[in-house]
Coordinates of C-alpha atoms and ligand atoms in Angstrom, one line a residue:
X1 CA 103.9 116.0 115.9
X2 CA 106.6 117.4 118.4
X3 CA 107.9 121.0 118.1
X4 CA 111.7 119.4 117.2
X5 CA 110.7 117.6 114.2
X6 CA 111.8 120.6 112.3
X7 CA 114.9 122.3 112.8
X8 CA 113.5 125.9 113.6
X9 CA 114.4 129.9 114.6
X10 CA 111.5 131.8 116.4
X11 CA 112.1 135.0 117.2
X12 CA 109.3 136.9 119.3
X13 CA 107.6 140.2 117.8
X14 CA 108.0 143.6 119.4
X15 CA 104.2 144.2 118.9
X16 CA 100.9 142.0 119.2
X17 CA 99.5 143.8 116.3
X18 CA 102.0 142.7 113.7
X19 CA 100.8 139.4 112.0
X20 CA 103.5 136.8 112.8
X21 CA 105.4 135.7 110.0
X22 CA 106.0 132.2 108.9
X23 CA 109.7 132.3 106.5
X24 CA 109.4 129.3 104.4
X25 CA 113.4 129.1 102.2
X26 CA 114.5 128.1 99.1
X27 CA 116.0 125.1 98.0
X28 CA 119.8 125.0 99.5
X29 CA 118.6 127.7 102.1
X30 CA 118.1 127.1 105.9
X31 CA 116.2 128.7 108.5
X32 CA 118.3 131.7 109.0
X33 CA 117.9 132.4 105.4
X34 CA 114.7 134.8 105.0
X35 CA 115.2 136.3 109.0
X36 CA 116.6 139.4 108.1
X37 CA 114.1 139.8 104.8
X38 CA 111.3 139.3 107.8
X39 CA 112.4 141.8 109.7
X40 CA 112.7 144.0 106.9
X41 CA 109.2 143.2 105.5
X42 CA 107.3 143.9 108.9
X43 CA 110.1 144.6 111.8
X44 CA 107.8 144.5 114.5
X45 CA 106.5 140.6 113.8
X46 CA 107.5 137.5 115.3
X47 CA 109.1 134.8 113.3
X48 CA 109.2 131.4 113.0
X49 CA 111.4 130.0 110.5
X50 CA 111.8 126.2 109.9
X51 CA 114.3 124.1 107.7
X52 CA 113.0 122.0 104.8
X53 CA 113.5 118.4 106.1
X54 CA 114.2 117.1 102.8
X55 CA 117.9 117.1 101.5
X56 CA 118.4 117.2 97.2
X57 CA 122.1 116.3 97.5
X58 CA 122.4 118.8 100.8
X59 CA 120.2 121.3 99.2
X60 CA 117.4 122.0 102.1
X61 CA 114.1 121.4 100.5
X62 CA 110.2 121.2 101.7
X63 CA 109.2 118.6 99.5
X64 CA 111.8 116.3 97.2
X65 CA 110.9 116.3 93.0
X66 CA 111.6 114.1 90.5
X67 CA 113.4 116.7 88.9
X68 CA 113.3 120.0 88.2
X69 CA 109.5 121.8 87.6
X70 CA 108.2 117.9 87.9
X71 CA 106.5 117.2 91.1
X72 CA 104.8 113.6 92.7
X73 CA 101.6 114.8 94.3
X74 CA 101.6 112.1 96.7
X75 CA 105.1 113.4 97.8
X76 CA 103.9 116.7 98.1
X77 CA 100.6 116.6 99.7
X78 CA 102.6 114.2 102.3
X79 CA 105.1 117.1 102.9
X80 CA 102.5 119.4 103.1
X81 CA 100.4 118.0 105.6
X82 CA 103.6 117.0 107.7
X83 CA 104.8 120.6 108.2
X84 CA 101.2 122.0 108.7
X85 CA 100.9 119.5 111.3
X86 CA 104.0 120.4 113.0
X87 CA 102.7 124.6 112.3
X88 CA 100.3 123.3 114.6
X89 CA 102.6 122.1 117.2
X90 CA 104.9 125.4 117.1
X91 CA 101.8 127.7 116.8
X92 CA 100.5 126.2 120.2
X93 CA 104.1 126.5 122.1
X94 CA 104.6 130.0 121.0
X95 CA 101.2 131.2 121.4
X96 CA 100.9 131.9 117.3
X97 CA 97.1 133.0 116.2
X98 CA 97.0 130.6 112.9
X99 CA 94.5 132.9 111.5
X100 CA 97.0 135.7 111.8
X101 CA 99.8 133.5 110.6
X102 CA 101.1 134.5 107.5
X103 CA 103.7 132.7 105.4
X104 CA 106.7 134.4 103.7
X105 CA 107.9 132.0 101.2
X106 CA 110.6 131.9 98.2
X107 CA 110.8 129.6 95.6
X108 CA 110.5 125.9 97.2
X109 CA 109.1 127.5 100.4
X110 CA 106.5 129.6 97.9
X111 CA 105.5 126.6 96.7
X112 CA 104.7 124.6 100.0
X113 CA 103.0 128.0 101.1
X114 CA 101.0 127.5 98.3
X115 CA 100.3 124.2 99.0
X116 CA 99.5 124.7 102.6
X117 CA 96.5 127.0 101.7
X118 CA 95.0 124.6 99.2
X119 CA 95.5 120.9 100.9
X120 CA 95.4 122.5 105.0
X121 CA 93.7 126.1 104.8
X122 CA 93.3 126.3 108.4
X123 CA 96.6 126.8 109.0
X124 CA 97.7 130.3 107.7
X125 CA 96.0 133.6 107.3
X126 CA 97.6 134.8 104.5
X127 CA 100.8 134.1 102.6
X128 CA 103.2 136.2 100.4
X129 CA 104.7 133.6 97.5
X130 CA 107.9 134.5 95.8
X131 CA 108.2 133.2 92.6
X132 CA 105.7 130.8 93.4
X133 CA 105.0 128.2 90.5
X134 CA 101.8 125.0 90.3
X135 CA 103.1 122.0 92.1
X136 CA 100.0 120.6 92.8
X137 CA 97.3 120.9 90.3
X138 CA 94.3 121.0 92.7
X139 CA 92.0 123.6 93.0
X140 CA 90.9 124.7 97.0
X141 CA 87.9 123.7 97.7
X142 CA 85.0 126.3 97.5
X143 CA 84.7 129.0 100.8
X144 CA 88.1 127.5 102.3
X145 CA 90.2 130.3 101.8
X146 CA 87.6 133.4 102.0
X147 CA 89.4 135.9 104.3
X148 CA 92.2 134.9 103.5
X149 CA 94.7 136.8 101.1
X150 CA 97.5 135.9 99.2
X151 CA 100.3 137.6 96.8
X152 CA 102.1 136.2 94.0
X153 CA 105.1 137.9 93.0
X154 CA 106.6 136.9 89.9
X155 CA 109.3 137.6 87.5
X156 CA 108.6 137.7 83.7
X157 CA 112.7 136.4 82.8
X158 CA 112.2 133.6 85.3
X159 CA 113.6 130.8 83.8
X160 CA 112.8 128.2 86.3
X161 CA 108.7 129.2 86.5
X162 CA 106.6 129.1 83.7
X163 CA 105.0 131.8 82.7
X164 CA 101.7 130.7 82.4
X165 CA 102.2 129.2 86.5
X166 CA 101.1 132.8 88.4
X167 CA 98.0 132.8 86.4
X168 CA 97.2 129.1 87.1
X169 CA 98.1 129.3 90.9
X170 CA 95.9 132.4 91.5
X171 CA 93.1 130.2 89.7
X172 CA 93.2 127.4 91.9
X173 CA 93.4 129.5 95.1
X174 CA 90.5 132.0 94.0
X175 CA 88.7 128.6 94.0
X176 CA 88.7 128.6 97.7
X177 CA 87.7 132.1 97.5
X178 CA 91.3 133.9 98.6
X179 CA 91.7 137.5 97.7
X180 CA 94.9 137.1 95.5
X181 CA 97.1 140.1 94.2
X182 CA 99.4 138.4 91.3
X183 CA 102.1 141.1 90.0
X184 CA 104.9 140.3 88.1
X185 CA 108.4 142.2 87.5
X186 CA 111.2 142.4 84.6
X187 CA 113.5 140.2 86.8
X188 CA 114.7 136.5 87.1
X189 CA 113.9 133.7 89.6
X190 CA 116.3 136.2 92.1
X191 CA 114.5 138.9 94.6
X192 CA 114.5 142.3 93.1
X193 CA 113.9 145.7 95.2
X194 CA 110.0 146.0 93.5
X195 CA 109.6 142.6 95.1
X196 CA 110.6 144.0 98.6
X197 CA 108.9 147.2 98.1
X198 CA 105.6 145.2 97.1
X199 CA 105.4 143.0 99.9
X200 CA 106.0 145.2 102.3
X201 CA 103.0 147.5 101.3
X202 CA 101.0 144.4 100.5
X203 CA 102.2 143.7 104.4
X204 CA 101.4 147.0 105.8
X205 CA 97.8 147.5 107.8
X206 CA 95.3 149.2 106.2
X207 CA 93.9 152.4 108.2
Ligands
MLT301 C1 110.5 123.7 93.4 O1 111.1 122.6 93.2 O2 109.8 123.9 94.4 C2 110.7 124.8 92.4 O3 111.2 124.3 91.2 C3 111.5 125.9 92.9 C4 112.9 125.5 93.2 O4 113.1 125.0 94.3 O5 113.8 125.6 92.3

């Protein structure tokens, strides 16, 4: 798949050691959406930020739905295999270690993180989900995530994820054997500063 079949922003890191960061937007966002959030979560990473190729009335989306919290898996697992091919691509040309990769979603871009490390495991190393909810009701398949780690921020007001979804997503992906860290806050389907605060520590290296 060639590097230009997503609209993208890579931005080099300041030091080898910081895991690169995938930023994966929410729907009506764009690539330059979750750059400064990035920077603020680990500011010496590199960043590679793509637009969702799918447009909901001129909303940017990663996968389209039939409507809201109602999902066609072929669509999805098509969308999903699509941009990890591309990850690929854009891993190669900017020298990316896909084991180090790790995905910095919200909302729509939570959710094909999600979906990346249960349909295409090989191509992240870890992946922060904000607001994540099930979109695809498949569990990994056993030993394809171990090593890999994953953290599902949630907020208990959230009216557009259910609130039985964190449980159900950490399920399917401790299936593949991920080491998942589900927390959820008082707070809507919007970021809150516990959310920031969380990730970034979750983010940190351990000594
Ligand atoms: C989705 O469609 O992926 C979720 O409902 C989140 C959203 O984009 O609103």
């Amino acid at each position: 798949m060639p590097i230009s079949s997503y609209h993208h922003v890579f931005q080099p890191g300041t030091d080898a050691s910081a895991p690169p960061l995938l930023l994966l937007h929410g729907t009506g966002g764009d690539e330059h959406d979750l750059l400064r959030l990035g920077h603020t979560l680990s500011p010496s990473s590199a960043l590679l930020s793509p637009r969702g190729d799918v447009s909901e009335g001129g909303a940017r989306r990663f996968f389209a739905r039939l409507a809201e919290g109602v999902f066609d898996p072929a669509e999805v697992t098509r969308r999903t295999h699509a941009l990890a091919d591309w990850l690929a691509a854009a891993s190669a040309k900017y020298s990316l270690d896909p084991a180090r990769l790790t995905a910095v979603g919200f909302s729509n871009g939570a959710n094909i993180a999600a979906t990346l490390l249960l349909l295409r495991p090989a191509t992240l190393g870890a992946a922060v989900m904000l607001r994540p909810m099930v979109v695809l009701d498949q569990p990994a398949a056993p030993g394809s995530l171990a090593g890999k780690r994953a953290l599902l921020l949630n907020g208990s007001f959230d009216p557009i994820v259910p609130a039985d979804h964190q449980a159900r997503l950490a399920a399917l992906l401790r299936a593949g054997g991920a080491d998942v860290t589900a927390q959820s806050f008082p707070a809507s389907h919007n970021l809150t500063p516990p959310d920031i605060a969380t990730a970034q520590a979750w983010l940190r290296p351990k000594p």
